[in-house]
Amino acid sequence: MVMKAAADKNSILAPGEMLQSPAAPPSVTHDLSENVILTTVDDLYNWCRLSSLFPMLYGTACCFIEFAALIGSRFDFDRFGLLPRASPRQADLIITAGTVTMKMAPALVRLYEQMADPKYVIAMGACTITGGMFSMDSPSAVRGVDKLIPVDVYIPGCPPRPEAIIDAIIKLRKKVATESMQDRAYTMQTHRFYQRAHKLKPVPPILTGKYLQMGTHSSPPKELMESMGMPVPSALAEKTAHEETN
Amino acid sequence: MNQGIDLQGSFIRAMVDLGFSPGVAKTLWLPLPMGVILVAATVSIFVTVWLERKISAAAQQRIGPEYAGPLGTLQAAADGIKLIFKEDITPAKADPWLFTLGPAIVVIPVFLSFLIVPFGQNMVITDIGVGIFLWIALSSIAPIGLLMAGYSSNNKYSLLGGLRAAAQSISYEIPMALAVLAVVLMSNSLSTIDIVNQQSGYGILGWNIWRQPAGFLIFWIAALAECERLPFDLPEAEEELVAGYQTEYTGMKFGLFYVGSYVNLVLSALIVSILYLGGWEFPVSVTWISGLLGISETTPWLQVITAAIGIMMTVFKAYALVFIAILLRWTVPRVRIDQLLDFGWKFLLPVSLVNLLLTAALKLTFPVAFGG
Ligand code: SF4
């Protein structure tokens, strides 16, 4: 998706410079898909994708409360065919609901990369657009998730109302509807960075009962016993004396 | 006994009249019922997914799928096509062979089990003598696939989900088989056709549910556990295990699990309706009505009507049970894994054993009512 700079003088690009990520799809494939059969197939394919955008259950802060309201009966995003999935592998859409911190950033990128193409991102709330109210002085907030993952639709608001999310979903549906099957080769992700093997290794049991069998659990501390006038067991007295000398 | 409509016989006779040898005619016939059942099972997925989403929406005062086709009926089709075209990821360090085989092993036995589901006296792909036993045997293949999927994903949640699925299937298979055994004891046959015939003749009063109320409940609970439906959906418990053994599956491989679980639900409902709800029998015996009206049982139009009613009754009973299963799913909380295993081994197993012994005793005492 690289375009030749327009030759006119008003262009902000230097002569010969390429524009990355233009606002319109590349025109060659676009002309190709003017073909009747291809457009019909494209329409069917796009309709299927836009009718079943499975969002991932992802919420890191207060915005998720509004997102949760959207799942419930009052706003009901199942009307648009959105079925929340807990696993990123089966999700098509990630709505970043809530502040993303530096510590959460690698996890977010990893989740995004685990999703299968084609995938979409909606940045929800001021926090995920610019850092929101944390953009002034926070040492840890990420100033906008678009620094980490490519965002398709932004929803301003702190938090945005559920209607705003529905609006964003409708806008995303429109965006999906304009895509073409032939662009898949361009938009597919080529490199995935966060892939790692889980190391399933045995660990020794932690509930062995030894903790409860310790001497301090069967008799009170030495000082307490002395003050109560109880005889101090010789083993305990020796042990404390030994510990004190250490 | 009313022989009912015999499509196979008529087809073979027509082909022989056209000049084919009986062997060729039989070969030409064989793929037809298989194709019809395959298509019917596939359509049942779309119907069940739509029912699930609409009923769950109604249970939560929502609307459910609205914009994909009229009343959201095309939602499952959209989901399916989308899943086919989605990228297929095999996770790093996963075992590619087991990872691919897993979903296939889960789905194939479910579709194979439709071999023995009868929709009428002669409307079954094959009436083998060990019918219901074949179903029990096939249903115990699925957990191997689930375990494979869980083990090969190289993911701890998948592994736990797969292990849970295997433990659950194994512990609920035993009460289920014992409940089936009690029914088999009464009908003296493992064939699904014989089981339904044994319940026929008295309309709704002759159905096994009156003679086997405990067996019916045990079988239904165990069937829900085998299908991993909600009171027992521990293998994919979202809050604990992300998505259980499906966690690492994308695209159509995940779709296969989805297909398998819904077809399995419909299949279990069909089997319950055959074992306990009189299969294709109408609540009022059709033979009795035709006798009352003085119409011969062999009248061709009556046979066609009986066959149509039979198919409709089987499907209707199965979907009534699917409806109950969906309502259960959206109203009951999930049990814990220890509660699940306790319930299976310490309650269902003894109760089903007592039920079996009681059936045997009643059969000896009242051979008329309990199939001597
Ligand atoms: S945008 Fe506002 S409501 Fe949303 S996560 Fe940030 S602070 Fe919370």
GROMACS .gro file of N, CA, C and O in nm, chain B residues 251-290:
model
  160
  497GLY      N    1  -1.010  -2.045   1.339
  497GLY     CA    2  -1.072  -2.075   1.211
  497GLY      C    3  -1.158  -2.199   1.215
  497GLY      O    4  -1.230  -2.226   1.309
  498MET      N    5  -1.146  -2.278   1.107
  498MET     CA    6  -1.239  -2.389   1.091
  498MET      C    7  -1.214  -2.502   1.189
  498MET      O    8  -1.304  -2.579   1.219
  499LYS      N    9  -1.091  -2.512   1.243
  499LYS     CA   10  -1.068  -2.619   1.341
  499LYS      C   11  -1.152  -2.591   1.465
  499LYS      O   12  -1.211  -2.682   1.523
  500PHE      N   13  -1.158  -2.463   1.504
  500PHE     CA   14  -1.246  -2.426   1.613
  500PHE      C   15  -1.392  -2.448   1.572
  500PHE      O   16  -1.473  -2.499   1.650
  501GLY      N   17  -1.421  -2.416   1.445
  501GLY     CA   18  -1.557  -2.438   1.394
  501GLY      C   19  -1.598  -2.583   1.405
  501GLY      O   20  -1.714  -2.614   1.433
  502LEU      N   21  -1.504  -2.675   1.385
  502LEU     CA   22  -1.537  -2.818   1.392
  502LEU      C   23  -1.580  -2.855   1.533
  502LEU      O   24  -1.675  -2.932   1.551
  503PHE      N   25  -1.511  -2.802   1.635
  503PHE     CA   26  -1.554  -2.829   1.772
  503PHE      C   27  -1.695  -2.778   1.795
  503PHE      O   28  -1.778  -2.844   1.859
  504TYR      N   29  -1.719  -2.659   1.741
  504TYR     CA   30  -1.850  -2.594   1.755
  504TYR      C   31  -1.957  -2.682   1.691
  504TYR      O   32  -2.059  -2.714   1.753
  505VAL      N   33  -1.930  -2.727   1.567
  505VAL     CA   34  -2.022  -2.814   1.494
  505VAL      C   35  -2.044  -2.942   1.573
  505VAL      O   36  -2.157  -2.985   1.595
  506GLY      N   37  -1.933  -3.002   1.619
  506GLY     CA   38  -1.943  -3.128   1.692
  506GLY      C   39  -2.031  -3.115   1.814
  506GLY      O   40  -2.117  -3.199   1.839
  507SER      N   41  -2.015  -3.005   1.890
  507SER     CA   42  -2.091  -2.995   2.014
  507SER      C   43  -2.240  -2.979   1.984
  507SER      O   44  -2.324  -3.038   2.052
  508TYR      N   45  -2.275  -2.902   1.878
  508TYR     CA   46  -2.418  -2.883   1.852
  508TYR      C   47  -2.482  -3.006   1.791
  508TYR      O   48  -2.594  -3.043   1.827
  509VAL      N   49  -2.410  -3.074   1.700
  509VAL     CA   50  -2.467  -3.197   1.644
  509VAL      C   51  -2.482  -3.301   1.753
  509VAL      O   52  -2.580  -3.375   1.758
  510ASN      N   53  -2.385  -3.304   1.845
  510ASN     CA   54  -2.392  -3.400   1.954
  510ASN      C   55  -2.514  -3.373   2.042
  510ASN      O   56  -2.580  -3.465   2.088
  511LEU      N   57  -2.544  -3.245   2.063
  511LEU     CA   58  -2.661  -3.211   2.143
  511LEU      C   59  -2.788  -3.261   2.075
  511LEU      O   60  -2.873  -3.326   2.139
  512VAL      N   61  -2.801  -3.236   1.944
  512VAL     CA   62  -2.920  -3.281   1.872
  512VAL      C   63  -2.926  -3.433   1.874
  512VAL      O   64  -3.033  -3.492   1.896
  513LEU      N   65  -2.810  -3.497   1.855
  513LEU     CA   66  -2.806  -3.643   1.855
  513LEU      C   67  -2.851  -3.698   1.990
  513LEU      O   68  -2.933  -3.791   1.996
  514SER      N   69  -2.801  -3.641   2.099
  514SER     CA   70  -2.841  -3.690   2.231
  514SER      C   71  -2.990  -3.672   2.252
  514SER      O   72  -3.057  -3.760   2.306
  515ALA      N   73  -3.044  -3.557   2.206
  515ALA     CA   74  -3.188  -3.534   2.221
  515ALA      C   75  -3.266  -3.638   2.140
  515ALA      O   76  -3.367  -3.692   2.188
  516LEU      N   77  -3.217  -3.671   2.021
  516LEU     CA   78  -3.284  -3.773   1.939
  516LEU      C   79  -3.282  -3.908   2.011
  516LEU      O   80  -3.382  -3.980   2.015
  517ILE      N   81  -3.166  -3.942   2.070
  517ILE     CA   82  -3.154  -4.072   2.136
  517ILE      C   83  -3.247  -4.075   2.258
  517ILE      O   84  -3.314  -4.176   2.283
  518VAL      N   85  -3.255  -3.966   2.333
  518VAL     CA   86  -3.347  -3.963   2.448
  518VAL      C   87  -3.489  -3.984   2.399
  518VAL      O   88  -3.566  -4.060   2.458
  519SER      N   89  -3.525  -3.917   2.289
  519SER     CA   90  -3.664  -3.931   2.243
  519SER      C   91  -3.690  -4.073   2.193
  519SER      O   92  -3.802  -4.121   2.202
  520ILE      N   93  -3.587  -4.141   2.143
  520ILE     CA   94  -3.607  -4.279   2.098
  520ILE      C   95  -3.618  -4.374   2.217
  520ILE      O   96  -3.704  -4.461   2.222
  521LEU      N   97  -3.529  -4.354   2.315
  521LEU     CA   98  -3.525  -4.449   2.427
  521LEU      C   99  -3.643  -4.430   2.521
  521LEU      O  100  -3.696  -4.526   2.575
  522TYR      N  101  -3.684  -4.305   2.543
  522TYR     CA  102  -3.780  -4.281   2.651
  522TYR      C  103  -3.909  -4.217   2.605
  522TYR      O  104  -4.009  -4.223   2.676
  523LEU      N  105  -3.911  -4.150   2.490
  523LEU     CA  106  -4.031  -4.076   2.451
  523LEU      C  107  -4.097  -4.136   2.328
  523LEU      O  108  -4.164  -4.068   2.252
  524GLY      N  109  -4.077  -4.263   2.305
  524GLY     CA  110  -4.153  -4.330   2.200
  524GLY      C  111  -4.109  -4.300   2.058
  524GLY      O  112  -4.183  -4.327   1.966
  525GLY      N  113  -3.991  -4.244   2.037
  525GLY     CA  114  -3.939  -4.227   1.902
  525GLY      C  115  -4.037  -4.158   1.809
  525GLY      O  116  -4.078  -4.045   1.833
  526TRP      N  117  -4.078  -4.228   1.703
  526TRP     CA  118  -4.164  -4.165   1.603
  526TRP      C  119  -4.312  -4.179   1.637
  526TRP      O  120  -4.397  -4.150   1.555
  527GLU      N  121  -4.344  -4.233   1.756
  527GLU     CA  122  -4.485  -4.255   1.791
  527GLU      C  123  -4.558  -4.124   1.817
  527GLU      O  124  -4.506  -4.036   1.884
  528PHE      N  125  -4.682  -4.115   1.768
  528PHE     CA  126  -4.768  -4.002   1.797
  528PHE      C  127  -4.826  -4.024   1.938
  528PHE      O  128  -4.844  -4.138   1.978
  529PRO      N  129  -4.854  -3.917   2.017
  529PRO     CA  130  -4.907  -3.938   2.153
  529PRO      C  131  -5.034  -4.024   2.155
  529PRO      O  132  -5.061  -4.091   2.254
  530VAL      N  133  -5.114  -4.020   2.048
  530VAL     CA  134  -5.227  -4.112   2.038
  530VAL      C  135  -5.192  -4.211   1.928
  530VAL      O  136  -5.150  -4.171   1.820
  531SER      N  137  -5.208  -4.339   1.957
  531SER     CA  138  -5.166  -4.440   1.862
  531SER      C  139  -5.237  -4.424   1.728
  531SER      O  140  -5.360  -4.422   1.722
  532VAL      N  141  -5.159  -4.412   1.618
  532VAL     CA  142  -5.218  -4.393   1.485
  532VAL      C  143  -5.294  -4.518   1.444
  532VAL      O  144  -5.401  -4.511   1.382
  533THR      N  145  -5.240  -4.636   1.480
  533THR     CA  146  -5.307  -4.762   1.447
  533THR      C  147  -5.448  -4.763   1.506
  533THR      O  148  -5.544  -4.804   1.442
  534TRP      N  149  -5.457  -4.716   1.630
  534TRP     CA  150  -5.585  -4.717   1.700
  534TRP      C  151  -5.685  -4.624   1.630
  534TRP      O  152  -5.800  -4.661   1.607
  535ILE      N  153  -5.638  -4.504   1.589
  535ILE     CA  154  -5.727  -4.409   1.521
  535ILE      C  155  -5.775  -4.469   1.391
  535ILE      O  156  -5.895  -4.466   1.359
  536SER      N  157  -5.681  -4.528   1.312
  536SER     CA  158  -5.721  -4.581   1.182
  536SER      C  159  -5.816  -4.698   1.201
  536SER      O  160  -5.910  -4.716   1.123
   0.00000   0.00000   0.00000
